[in-house]
Tab-separated table of C-alpha atoms in Angstrom:
chain	number	residue	atom	x	y	z
A	1	MET	CA	-0.034	0.290	-0.105
A	2	ASN	CA	1.176	3.392	-0.917
A	3	LEU	CA	0.641	6.021	1.653
A	4	ILE	CA	1.465	9.481	1.930
A	5	GLY	CA	2.495	11.343	5.428
A	6	ILE	CA	1.964	14.974	5.964
A	7	VAL	CA	4.324	16.587	8.350
A	8	GLY	CA	1.853	19.091	9.891
A	9	THR	CA	4.102	21.977	10.735
A	10	ASN	CA	6.547	24.048	8.752
A	11	ALA	CA	8.901	24.046	11.958
A	12	ASP	CA	12.765	22.703	11.447
A	13	SER	CA	12.422	20.435	14.127
A	14	SER	CA	9.806	18.381	15.035
A	15	THR	CA	8.723	15.051	16.727
A	16	ASN	CA	5.949	14.639	14.655
A	17	ARG	CA	8.508	14.413	11.399
A	18	LYS	CA	10.391	11.984	13.726
A	19	LEU	CA	6.920	9.839	14.118
A	20	LEU	CA	6.397	9.668	10.576
A	21	GLN	CA	10.155	8.629	9.919
A	22	PHE	CA	9.417	6.179	12.467
A	23	MET	CA	6.409	4.549	10.872
A	24	LYS	CA	7.983	5.125	7.789
A	25	GLN	CA	10.926	2.562	8.369
A	26	HIS	CA	8.911	0.216	10.996
A	27	PHE	CA	5.768	-0.167	8.728
A	28	ALA	CA	7.898	-0.813	5.539
A	29	PRO	CA	7.097	-4.543	5.386
A	30	SER	CA	3.776	-3.675	4.897
A	31	ALA	CA	3.386	-0.041	3.265
A	32	THR	CA	5.431	2.700	1.733
A	33	ILE	CA	5.250	6.060	3.057
A	34	THR	CA	6.198	8.886	1.331
A	35	ILE	CA	6.993	11.523	3.803
A	36	CYS	CA	5.986	15.157	2.470
A	37	GLU	CA	6.443	18.664	4.097
A	38	ILE	CA	4.758	21.596	3.980
A	39	ALA	CA	6.961	24.101	4.732
A	40	ASP	CA	7.340	25.631	0.862
A	41	ILE	CA	3.587	25.849	0.705
A	42	PRO	CA	2.759	29.622	0.967
A	43	ALA	CA	0.399	30.919	3.286
A	44	PHE	CA	-3.459	30.603	1.858
A	45	ASN	CA	-4.728	33.457	-0.105
A	46	GLU	CA	-7.870	33.090	-1.891
A	47	PRO	CA	-7.139	33.406	-5.582
A	48	ASP	CA	-10.394	34.268	-7.740
A	49	ASP	CA	-9.914	31.825	-10.405
A	50	LYS	CA	-9.409	28.812	-7.919
A	51	THR	CA	-5.805	28.123	-9.231
A	52	ALA	CA	-3.684	26.424	-7.009
A	53	PRO	CA	0.075	27.405	-6.437
A	54	LEU	CA	2.706	24.871	-7.960
A	55	GLU	CA	3.660	23.347	-4.401
A	56	VAL	CA	0.105	22.657	-3.785
A	57	LYS	CA	-0.830	21.000	-7.054
A	58	LEU	CA	2.217	18.781	-6.375
A	59	LEU	CA	1.117	17.747	-3.145
A	60	SER	CA	-2.558	17.410	-4.409
A	61	GLU	CA	-0.982	14.667	-7.042
A	62	LYS	CA	0.528	12.762	-4.591
A	63	ILE	CA	-2.325	12.724	-2.398
A	64	THR	CA	-4.613	11.548	-5.510
A	65	ALA	CA	-2.334	8.990	-6.486
A	66	SER	CA	-1.936	7.357	-2.910
A	67	ASP	CA	-4.158	4.933	-1.070
A	68	GLY	CA	-4.409	6.884	2.225
A	69	VAL	CA	-3.123	9.767	4.256
A	70	ILE	CA	-1.514	10.213	7.397
A	71	ILE	CA	-1.503	13.456	8.971
A	72	ALA	CA	0.953	14.273	11.717
A	73	THR	CA	-0.231	17.382	13.608
A	74	PRO	CA	1.437	19.157	16.693
A	75	GLU	CA	-0.713	21.096	18.903
A	76	TYR	CA	-0.729	24.834	19.576
A	77	ASP	CA	-3.082	26.875	21.516
A	78	HIS	CA	-5.312	23.784	21.569
A	79	SER	CA	-5.333	23.610	17.689
A	80	ILE	CA	-3.350	22.760	14.692
A	81	PRO	CA	-0.450	24.646	13.313
A	82	ALA	CA	-1.529	27.558	11.285
A	83	ALA	CA	0.689	25.944	8.538
A	84	LEU	CA	-1.150	23.000	8.392
A	85	LYS	CA	-4.696	24.795	8.435
A	86	SER	CA	-2.923	26.841	5.565
A	87	VAL	CA	-2.299	23.811	3.350
A	88	LEU	CA	-5.843	22.561	3.997
A	89	GLU	CA	-7.409	25.729	2.665
A	90	TRP	CA	-5.393	25.517	-0.368
A	91	LEU	CA	-6.584	21.829	-0.947
A	92	SER	CA	-10.137	22.694	0.039
A	93	TYR	CA	-10.503	25.716	-2.378
A	94	THR	CA	-8.655	24.439	-5.432
A	95	THR	CA	-8.025	20.826	-6.185
A	96	ARG	CA	-9.739	18.756	-3.139
A	97	PRO	CA	-7.655	15.478	-3.304
A	98	LEU	CA	-8.814	14.597	0.097
A	99	ILE	CA	-12.557	13.835	-0.534
A	100	GLU	CA	-13.276	10.322	0.074
A	101	LYS	CA	-9.452	9.232	0.508
A	102	PRO	CA	-8.456	7.444	3.921
A	103	VAL	CA	-6.875	9.672	6.584
A	104	MET	CA	-4.884	8.410	9.678
A	105	ILE	CA	-4.574	11.297	12.532
A	106	VAL	CA	-1.749	11.033	14.537
A	107	GLY	CA	0.457	13.318	16.614
A	108	ALA	CA	3.171	14.254	19.086
A	109	SER	CA	3.392	16.916	21.917
A	110	HIS	CA	5.825	17.920	24.030
A	111	GLY	CA	3.300	18.120	26.955
A	112	SER	CA	1.538	15.140	28.252
A	113	LEU	CA	-1.869	15.199	26.207
A	114	GLY	CA	-0.216	14.297	22.898
A	115	THR	CA	-2.336	16.636	20.493
A	116	SER	CA	-5.709	15.645	21.514
A	117	ARG	CA	-7.328	18.627	21.293
A	118	ALA	CA	-5.762	19.359	17.751
A	119	GLN	CA	-6.785	16.093	16.625
A	120	THR	CA	-10.342	16.794	18.038
A	121	HIS	CA	-9.925	19.971	15.767
A	122	LEU	CA	-8.294	18.315	12.625
A	123	ARG	CA	-11.396	15.872	12.516
A	124	GLN	CA	-13.986	18.605	12.246
A	125	ILE	CA	-11.833	20.481	9.962
A	126	LEU	CA	-11.506	17.549	7.540
A	127	ASP	CA	-15.282	16.820	7.490
A	128	ALA	CA	-15.855	20.338	6.010
A	129	PRO	CA	-17.529	20.060	2.727
A	130	GLU	CA	-14.489	20.724	0.571
A	131	LEU	CA	-12.634	18.220	2.270
A	132	LYS	CA	-14.798	15.177	3.008
A	133	ALA	CA	-11.809	12.868	4.106
A	134	ARG	CA	-12.559	9.494	5.349
A	135	ILE	CA	-11.195	9.473	8.619
A	136	LEU	CA	-10.142	6.394	10.872
A	137	PRO	CA	-12.849	6.087	13.192
A	138	GLY	CA	-12.118	4.733	16.876
A	139	SER	CA	-8.334	5.159	16.825
A	140	GLU	CA	-6.330	8.265	18.185
A	141	PHE	CA	-2.644	8.124	18.517
A	142	PHE	CA	-1.579	10.475	20.907
A	143	LEU	CA	2.240	10.472	22.035
A	144	GLY	CA	3.030	12.926	24.642
A	145	ARG	CA	6.527	13.916	26.046
A	146	SER	CA	7.591	13.501	22.863
A	147	LEU	CA	11.209	15.034	23.294
A	148	GLU	CA	12.354	12.104	25.187
A	149	ALA	CA	10.117	9.434	22.978
A	150	PHE	CA	12.752	8.990	20.326
A	151	ASP	CA	16.421	7.865	20.099
A	152	GLU	CA	18.568	9.490	17.120
A	153	THR	CA	17.517	6.827	14.607
A	154	PRO	CA	14.855	7.889	15.019
A	155	THR	CA	13.081	4.853	17.035
A	156	LEU	CA	10.350	5.001	19.292
A	157	LEU	CA	11.319	3.958	22.514
A	158	ASN	CA	8.434	3.265	24.862
A	159	GLN	CA	7.103	-0.692	23.487
A	160	ASP	CA	3.470	-0.019	24.670
A	161	LYS	CA	3.192	2.991	22.563
A	162	VAL	CA	4.817	1.053	19.626
A	163	VAL	CA	2.152	-1.784	20.093
A	164	GLU	CA	-0.575	0.890	20.206
A	165	LEU	CA	0.733	2.170	17.069
A	166	GLU	CA	0.964	-1.116	15.458
A	167	GLY	CA	-2.396	-1.737	16.325
A	168	ASP	CA	-3.903	1.781	15.152
A	169	PHE	CA	-1.944	1.211	11.724
A	170	ALA	CA	-3.311	-2.238	11.206
A	171	GLU	CA	-6.561	-0.874	11.674
A	172	PHE	CA	-5.798	1.907	8.867
A	173	LEU	CA	-4.523	-0.415	6.217
A	174	SER	CA	-7.825	-2.527	6.593
A	175	PHE	CA	-9.761	0.862	6.334
A	176	ALA	CA	-8.064	1.901	3.823
A	177	ASP	CA	-8.558	-1.026	1.877
A	178	MET	CA	-12.496	-0.911	2.397
A	179	THR	CA	-12.901	2.782	1.985
A	180	ASN	CA	-11.001	2.757	-1.424
A	181	GLU	CA	-13.044	-0.429	-2.645
A	182	ILE	CA	-16.122	1.277	-2.001
A	183	SER	CA	-15.038	4.372	-3.686
A	184	LYS	CA	-14.288	2.666	-6.886
A	185	LYS	CA	-17.460	0.888	-7.047
A	186	ASN	CA	-19.077	4.661	-6.587
A	187	PRO	CA	-16.997	6.957	-8.351
A	188	GLU	CA	-19.882	9.605	-8.999
A	189	GLN	CA	-20.011	9.884	-5.362
A	190	ALA	CA	-16.882	11.571	-4.853
A	191	ALA	CA	-17.247	13.507	-8.136
A	192	SER	CA	-20.654	14.957	-6.891
A	193	LYS	CA	-18.822	16.246	-3.455
A	194	ARG	CA	-16.186	17.779	-5.501
A	195	LYS	CA	-18.743	20.006	-7.044
A	196	PHE	CA	-19.937	21.533	-3.693
A	197	ALA	CA	-20.088	25.217	-3.893
A	198	TRP	CA	-21.196	27.505	-1.026
A	199	GLU	CA	-22.978	29.551	-3.282
A	200	ASN	CA	-25.285	26.966	-4.011
A	201	VAL	CA	-26.421	26.897	-0.296
A	202	ASN	CA	-28.778	28.992	1.102
A	203	GLY	CA	-28.496	31.464	-1.652
A	204	GLY	CA	-24.573	31.901	-1.158
A	205	VAL	CA	-22.531	33.311	1.027
A	206	ALA	CA	-20.630	36.748	1.546
A	207	LYS	CA	-17.163	36.815	1.113
């Protein structure tokens, strides 16, 4: 299975990047995970012609070609980073590659809560009409105290968390297979969702 792992921050140093790097090497026998950075994607600026910048187009192509997406998000002020929100706004307003796409959310934080509030917010965002991702239900991977969680390779040191992540990832692979099979049988469903426009809802909304 071919998956995309999105580092949900533009920070130079991130334990969420390390988490995806660990997942890439640990789960190599069952999936190929391509890690995508968002640091070079410009801040969202709503274009009148709905044209995406090249960086957004390239990320969209990778998402579309993948079997699923893993988003690793930090938590800033009880929510996701502004850089990740900006990327999602680009994707929703222009190319919409996440519609019907299987998504797994993970997160690492320096504190003890492991991005629990950010992940809840991210689930709400991904359910927006212009995104409508298929989010893995019932499984939430929170990694707290992440500064001490990895060695230099980076390997996740807490074996209980490794076992937990293995279980969540196995569930995601099954979920992605099922979701993609359903999408193949009902291509018109995703096509219909990509045509969504707020202008057609209750007479439209003001900019």
